[in-house]
Short mmCIF file of C-alpha atoms in Angstrom, two decimals:
data_model
loop_
_atom_site.label_atom_id
_atom_site.label_comp_id
_atom_site.label_asym_id
_atom_site.label_seq_id
_atom_site.Cartn_x
_atom_site.Cartn_y
_atom_site.Cartn_z
CA MET F 29 165.77 82.65 87.33
CA MET F 30 165.87 80.61 84.11
CA ASP F 31 165.33 83.75 82.02
CA PHE F 32 168.27 85.49 83.67
CA ILE F 33 170.74 82.60 83.49
CA THR F 34 169.86 81.72 79.88
CA GLY F 35 169.65 85.38 78.83
CA PRO F 36 172.05 88.08 80.11
CA LEU F 37 174.27 85.68 82.07
CA PHE F 38 174.62 83.38 79.05
CA ALA F 39 175.46 86.29 76.76
CA LEU F 40 178.06 87.52 79.23
CA SER F 41 179.68 84.08 79.60
CA LEU F 42 179.84 83.61 75.85
CA LEU F 43 181.38 87.06 75.44
CA ILE F 44 184.03 86.31 78.08
CA PHE F 45 184.74 82.93 76.47
CA VAL F 46 185.09 84.13 72.88
CA GLY F 47 186.63 87.52 73.70
CA GLY F 48 188.95 86.08 76.34
CA LEU F 49 190.23 83.24 74.18
CA GLY F 50 190.63 85.64 71.24
CA LEU F 51 192.72 87.90 73.45
CA ARG F 52 194.83 84.96 74.63
CA VAL F 53 195.55 84.08 70.99
CA ILE F 54 196.56 87.67 70.18
CA LEU F 55 198.77 87.84 73.27
CA TYR F 56 200.34 84.51 72.33
CA ILE F 57 201.28 85.76 68.88
CA ARG F 58 202.55 89.08 70.22
CA GLY F 59 204.61 87.21 72.81
CA LEU F 60 206.53 85.31 70.14
CA ASP F 61 210.05 86.55 69.66
CA ALA F 62 211.77 85.45 66.49
CA LYS F 63 215.20 86.48 67.82
CA LEU F 64 214.89 84.87 71.22
CA GLU F 65 213.43 81.66 69.86
CA ARG F 66 215.65 81.80 66.79
CA VAL F 67 212.76 80.97 64.46
CA ALA F 68 212.13 83.12 61.41
CA TYR F 69 208.36 82.89 61.70
CA ASN F 70 207.74 85.42 58.95
CA PHE F 71 209.83 83.68 56.31
CA HIS F 72 209.76 80.27 54.66
CA PHE F 73 205.96 80.05 54.70
CA SER F 74 206.07 77.23 52.19
CA ARG F 75 207.85 75.15 54.84
CA SER F 76 206.42 76.53 58.05
CA ILE F 77 202.70 76.35 57.26
CA PRO F 78 202.72 72.62 56.40
CA GLY F 79 204.91 72.07 59.46
CA ALA F 80 202.39 73.84 61.67
CA LEU F 81 199.46 71.90 60.23
CA VAL F 82 201.24 68.56 60.55
CA SER F 83 202.06 69.23 64.19
CA ILE F 84 198.45 70.21 64.96
CA GLY F 85 197.10 67.20 63.06
CA LYS F 86 199.39 64.51 64.39
CA TRP F 87 198.59 65.20 68.02
CA LEU F 88 194.89 64.87 67.21
CA ILE F 89 195.35 61.27 66.05
CA PRO F 90 195.43 58.53 68.71
CA GLY F 91 198.98 57.20 68.75
CA GLY F 92 199.94 59.76 66.10
CA THR F 93 203.01 61.00 67.97
CA ALA F 94 205.77 59.48 70.03
CA GLY F 95 204.41 61.48 72.97
CA TRP F 96 201.12 59.62 72.78
CA ARG F 97 202.72 56.22 72.20
CA LYS F 98 204.95 56.60 75.25
CA GLN F 99 201.98 57.11 77.60
CA PRO F 100 199.20 54.85 76.32
CA VAL F 101 197.03 55.09 79.45
CA ALA F 102 197.15 58.87 79.63
CA ALA F 103 196.53 58.99 75.89
CA ALA F 104 193.47 56.72 76.20
CA ALA F 105 192.04 58.88 78.98
CA PHE F 106 192.77 61.97 76.92
CA PHE F 107 190.92 60.73 73.84
CA LEU F 108 188.01 59.31 75.86
CA LEU F 109 187.61 62.76 77.36
CA HIS F 110 188.09 64.92 74.29
CA VAL F 111 185.96 63.14 71.69
CA GLY F 112 182.84 63.63 73.80
CA ALA F 113 183.99 67.00 75.11
CA ILE F 114 184.07 68.40 71.59
CA PHE F 115 181.20 66.62 69.83
CA VAL F 116 178.59 66.51 72.60
CA PRO F 117 178.40 70.24 73.41
CA LEU F 118 178.31 71.11 69.71
CA PHE F 119 175.84 68.50 68.47
CA VAL F 120 173.68 67.24 71.34
CA LEU F 121 169.98 67.70 70.48
CA GLY F 122 169.26 70.00 73.43
CA HIS F 123 171.89 72.42 72.15
CA THR F 124 171.11 72.26 68.42
CA VAL F 125 167.42 73.00 69.11
CA LEU F 126 168.37 76.03 71.21
CA LEU F 127 170.90 77.18 68.61
CA GLU F 128 168.26 77.02 65.89
CA ASP F 129 165.85 79.03 68.04
CA LEU F 130 168.49 81.67 68.82
CA THR F 131 170.19 82.00 65.44
CA GLY F 132 168.20 80.07 62.85
CA ILE F 133 171.27 77.91 62.19
CA SER F 134 170.25 74.28 62.11
CA LEU F 135 173.01 71.74 62.76
CA PRO F 136 172.69 67.96 62.55
CA SER F 137 172.29 66.39 65.98
CA LEU F 138 173.66 63.28 67.66
CA PRO F 139 171.21 60.43 68.37
CA GLY F 140 170.35 60.47 72.09
CA GLU F 141 172.02 57.14 72.88
CA LEU F 142 175.27 58.11 71.16
CA ALA F 143 175.33 61.40 73.08
CA ASP F 144 174.85 59.46 76.33
CA VAL F 145 177.67 57.04 75.47
CA LEU F 146 180.06 59.85 74.52
CA THR F 147 179.20 61.77 77.69
CA ILE F 148 179.83 58.72 79.86
CA ALA F 149 183.13 58.16 78.02
CA THR F 150 184.06 61.78 78.72
CA LEU F 151 183.29 61.36 82.40
CA CYS F 152 185.33 58.12 82.50
CA GLY F 153 188.24 59.94 80.84
CA LEU F 154 188.02 62.69 83.44
CA VAL F 155 187.92 60.21 86.32
CA LEU F 156 190.98 58.45 84.86
CA LEU F 157 192.81 61.78 84.67
CA VAL F 158 191.89 62.46 88.30
CA ALA F 159 193.25 59.03 89.24
CA ARG F 160 196.40 59.75 87.26
CA ARG F 161 196.89 63.03 89.10
CA LEU F 162 196.52 61.23 92.41
CA THR F 163 198.90 58.36 91.62
CA SER F 164 201.60 59.56 89.23
CA PRO F 165 204.63 60.61 91.30
CA ALA F 166 205.62 63.29 88.78
CA LEU F 167 202.17 64.81 88.75
CA ARG F 168 201.90 64.71 92.52
CA GLN F 169 204.86 67.05 92.62
CA LEU F 170 203.21 69.38 90.18
CA ASN F 171 199.57 69.34 91.29
CA SER F 172 198.18 72.76 92.01
CA CYS F 173 194.76 73.96 93.10
CA GLN F 174 194.07 75.08 89.57
CA ASP F 175 194.50 71.55 88.22
CA TRP F 176 191.73 70.30 90.47
CA LEU F 177 189.57 73.31 89.71
CA VAL F 178 189.89 72.71 85.97
CA LEU F 179 188.96 69.03 86.34
CA ALA F 180 185.97 69.84 88.55
CA VAL F 181 184.74 72.61 86.27
CA THR F 182 184.88 70.19 83.33
CA ILE F 183 183.17 67.31 85.13
CA LEU F 184 180.23 69.44 86.29
CA PRO F 185 178.55 70.36 82.98
CA PHE F 186 178.84 66.80 81.64
CA PHE F 187 177.53 65.23 84.82
CA THR F 188 174.62 67.66 85.26
CA GLY F 189 173.74 67.44 81.56
CA LEU F 190 173.64 63.65 81.74
CA MET F 191 171.46 63.78 84.85
CA ALA F 192 169.09 66.26 83.18
CA SER F 193 168.79 64.00 80.13
CA PHE F 194 167.65 61.14 82.36
CA ASP F 195 164.50 63.16 83.14
CA THR F 196 164.30 62.40 86.86
CA ALA F 197 161.90 63.97 89.37
CA SER F 198 164.46 66.77 89.96
CA TYR F 199 164.74 67.62 86.25
CA ASP F 200 164.33 71.38 86.84
CA THR F 201 167.19 71.45 89.36
CA TRP F 202 169.57 69.52 87.08
CA CYS F 203 168.64 71.84 84.24
CA ILE F 204 169.53 74.95 86.22
CA LEU F 205 172.75 73.39 87.55
CA HIS F 206 173.69 72.37 84.01
CA VAL F 207 173.24 75.87 82.63
CA LEU F 208 175.17 77.42 85.53
CA SER F 209 178.04 74.93 85.39
CA GLY F 210 178.32 75.34 81.62
CA GLU F 211 178.56 79.08 82.08
CA LEU F 212 181.16 78.67 84.82
CA PHE F 213 183.24 76.65 82.35
CA LEU F 214 182.90 79.33 79.66
CA ILE F 215 183.82 82.12 82.08
CA LEU F 216 186.86 80.35 83.57
CA ALA F 217 188.24 79.01 80.28
CA PRO F 218 190.25 82.10 79.22
CA PHE F 219 191.81 82.47 82.68
CA THR F 220 192.87 78.89 83.32
CA LYS F 221 194.58 75.98 81.58
CA LEU F 222 191.27 75.50 79.80
CA SER F 223 192.57 78.21 77.47
CA HIS F 224 194.26 75.30 75.66
CA ILE F 225 190.94 75.10 73.76
CA ALA F 226 192.48 77.86 71.61
CA LEU F 227 196.14 77.87 72.67
CA TYR F 228 196.66 74.19 71.76
CA PHE F 229 196.53 75.30 68.14
CA MET F 230 198.94 78.16 68.79
CA SER F 231 201.63 76.20 70.62
CA ARG F 232 201.46 73.22 68.25
CA ALA F 233 201.69 75.61 65.29
CA GLN F 234 204.64 77.38 66.85
CA LEU F 235 206.54 74.16 67.48
CA GLY F 236 205.61 72.79 64.07
CA MET F 237 206.99 75.93 62.43
CA ASP F 238 210.10 75.77 64.57
CA TYR F 239 210.87 72.20 63.51
CA ALA F 240 209.98 72.78 59.88
CA ILE F 241 212.02 75.96 59.51
CA LYS F 242 215.23 75.21 61.33
CA ARG F 243 215.46 71.63 62.53
CA GLY F 244 215.30 69.85 59.22
CA GLY F 245 211.70 68.81 59.62
CA ALA F 246 210.98 70.20 56.20
CA THR F 247 213.37 67.78 54.58
CA ARG F 248 210.99 65.04 55.73
CA GLY F 249 207.99 66.71 54.14
CA GLY F 250 206.97 68.56 57.26
CA ALA F 251 206.99 65.43 59.37
CA PHE F 252 209.63 64.65 61.95
CA PRO F 253 210.30 61.54 63.96
CA TRP F 254 210.76 63.10 67.42
CA MET S 8 163.62 69.68 120.06
CA ARG S 9 160.81 67.19 119.50
CA LYS S 10 158.86 69.82 117.62
CA ILE S 11 161.81 70.46 115.33
CA VAL S 12 162.18 66.76 114.61
CA ILE S 13 158.48 66.41 113.84
CA CYS S 14 158.55 69.51 111.68
CA GLY S 15 161.55 68.11 109.85
CA LEU S 16 159.85 64.76 109.28
CA VAL S 17 156.69 66.43 107.99
CA MET S 18 158.72 68.57 105.61
CA LEU S 19 160.74 65.59 104.47
CA SER S 20 157.64 63.54 103.73
CA ALA S 21 156.14 66.50 101.89
CA CYS S 22 159.25 66.72 99.71
CA LEU S 23 159.22 63.00 99.01
CA SER S 24 155.56 62.98 98.07
CA VAL S 25 155.90 65.74 95.45
CA PRO S 26 157.01 63.44 92.62
CA ALA S 27 154.21 61.00 93.47
CA ILE S 28 151.61 63.75 93.05
CA ALA S 29 153.22 64.90 89.82
CA VAL S 30 153.05 61.39 88.36
CA ALA S 31 149.38 60.90 89.16
CA ASP S 32 148.17 64.13 87.54
CA GLU S 33 144.78 63.78 85.95
CA VAL S 34 144.94 66.85 83.70
CA GLU S 35 143.22 66.62 80.36
CA ARG S 36 145.70 66.59 77.50
CA ILE S 37 145.53 66.42 73.72
CA PRO S 38 148.24 65.13 71.38
CA ILE S 39 149.87 67.57 68.99
CA THR S 40 148.88 66.10 65.61
CA PHE S 41 150.93 68.42 63.40
CA PRO S 42 153.79 68.31 62.42
CA GLU S 43 153.60 64.55 62.15
CA ILE S 44 156.75 63.05 63.67
CA LYS S 45 157.95 59.86 61.98
CA SER S 46 160.88 58.92 64.16
CA PRO S 47 160.61 60.92 67.39
CA GLU S 48 163.78 61.67 69.30
CA LEU S 49 162.02 62.78 72.46
CA PRO S 50 158.75 61.73 74.14
CA PRO S 51 155.83 63.35 72.27
CA VAL S 52 154.17 66.41 73.77
CA PHE S 53 150.68 66.08 75.24
CA PHE S 54 149.23 69.54 75.44
CA THR S 55 147.06 70.82 78.32
CA HIS S 56 144.49 72.43 76.02
CA GLU S 57 141.79 72.98 78.69
CA LYS S 58 144.24 74.56 81.07
CA HIS S 59 145.71 76.78 78.39
CA MET S 60 142.29 78.29 77.84
CA GLU S 61 142.37 79.40 81.48
CA TYR S 62 145.94 80.62 81.09
CA VAL S 63 145.18 82.77 78.04
CA GLU S 64 142.05 84.15 79.69
CA ARG S 65 144.29 85.38 82.49
CA LEU S 66 146.47 87.00 79.80
CA LYS S 67 143.35 88.64 78.30
CA GLY S 68 143.70 86.50 75.18
CA ASP S 69 141.36 83.96 73.61
CA CYS S 70 141.31 81.12 71.09
CA THR S 71 142.96 83.43 68.55
CA SER S 72 146.17 83.46 70.60
CA CYS S 73 146.70 79.99 69.11
CA HIS S 74 144.20 79.54 66.26
CA VAL S 75 143.72 81.65 63.16
CA GLU S 76 140.27 82.84 62.05
CA THR S 77 139.63 81.77 58.46
CA GLU S 78 136.66 82.15 56.13
CA GLU S 79 135.41 78.71 57.10
CA GLY S 80 135.66 79.60 60.79
CA MET S 81 138.45 79.01 63.26
CA SER S 82 141.24 76.73 62.11
CA PRO S 83 142.07 73.86 64.49
CA ASP S 84 145.75 74.14 63.51
CA PHE S 85 148.21 75.81 65.83
CA LEU S 86 148.65 79.35 64.45
CA HIS S 87 150.42 79.36 61.05
CA ILE S 88 152.24 76.07 61.46
CA LYS S 89 150.95 74.57 58.21
CA LYS S 90 152.36 77.51 56.25
CA GLN S 91 155.92 76.80 57.43
CA PRO S 92 158.36 74.82 55.29
CA ALA S 93 158.52 71.22 56.53
CA ASP S 94 161.99 71.57 58.06
CA LYS S 95 161.02 74.70 60.03
CA GLN S 96 157.79 73.45 61.61
CA VAL S 97 159.33 72.15 64.82
CA ALA S 98 161.36 75.34 65.22
CA TYR S 99 158.16 77.32 64.61
CA ILE S 100 156.12 75.52 67.27
CA HIS S 101 159.03 75.78 69.73
CA ALA S 102 159.29 79.52 69.19
CA ALA S 103 155.54 80.14 69.23
CA CYS S 104 154.89 78.16 72.44
CA THR S 105 157.83 79.59 74.35
CA ASP S 106 157.46 83.20 73.15
CA CYS S 107 154.13 83.36 74.93
CA HIS S 108 155.60 81.72 78.04
CA ALA S 109 158.42 84.24 78.14
CA LYS S 110 156.04 87.18 77.65
CA ALA S 111 153.67 85.81 80.32
CA ASN S 112 156.64 85.03 82.56
CA ALA S 113 155.01 81.64 83.20
CA GLY S 114 155.22 78.18 81.67
CA PRO S 115 158.32 76.31 80.43
CA ARG S 116 161.01 78.07 78.42
CA LEU S 117 162.69 76.31 75.51
CA VAL S 118 165.69 75.17 77.61
CA GLU S 119 163.39 73.08 79.79
CA CYS S 120 162.93 70.43 77.09
CA ARG S 121 161.52 67.72 79.29
CA THR S 122 158.85 69.81 80.94
CA CYS S 123 157.04 69.58 77.60
CA HIS S 124 158.61 66.33 76.34
CA ASP S 125 157.74 64.54 79.58
CA ARG S 126 158.43 60.80 79.55
CA GLN S 127 156.02 60.00 82.38
CA VAL S 128 153.18 61.98 80.84
CA ALA S 129 153.77 60.35 77.46
CA GLN S 130 153.81 56.87 79.03
CA ALA S 131 150.60 57.58 80.93
CA GLN S 132 148.96 58.81 77.70
CA ALA S 133 150.10 55.77 75.76
CA GLN S 134 148.25 53.47 78.16
#
């Protein structure tokens, strides 16, 4: 059981994740239409590249954009979720030890307590986003099955990983559930809104280029107030 | 119906008693003395040396599955661990322990960290 889910099934999930997201990025770029969108993507690189980078960067800073400042609660939930969601899977000890065994690459690892705190923050962020989906009138109009699926698929690996790290009497079960739920996340990512893991960078870059090339953003050094 | 209920209760109590048995295990264990860990991040491993001798016998191996013969006799070190650079020793012992488990299709694999780094075992040993 363990050998299968950490061997062939893991390789397959990773392939689907990396290959699938790579394909989504290629399709995104091929779907751009300079005429339709009236953006000369292939010209003015000296303006458009800084514009793209600024747009990607500003949304990664808490309160960095008007969009974040307008919705402080959603923004707080978002950052609670994403800080742990990015750093814990990459740097938690259980993963760095396995990575070193598989590839020989040795990454620094998070202290156990910090990993626990970040994971709990991630889970709190996710619960807040669930609450927001349930209460916000605008979101209640928009909610689809996929939104709930994406939230559930994200909660599972963090919850089962935290439970496994507590080393309870059912450690083996939590371990297996953690591996399976992590793989479910990897497999579903390219086919759901989780594809924003890669497409965030594409759509922010596109908009950043748009503003920098034709809406005068460049005259403000790549930054724009709206 | 009564039989089913009794059966269920027996099974339930069996399930509940499993952790209790696991806690009170009286297996002989030795500490791993090398590499020396200055600030451990996980509970230290206490190795079931006696039992592993049975395990390797079953696999048609012997002491040399884990100890190297030298001119002065058998080394008490685990395989070639002392020849590894300091920052690779933990990775070496991880790979060496779990390679055998994978080949034997028995024993914990590397993902199951806390089967080896067992908090309850380490606490019992510390007493």
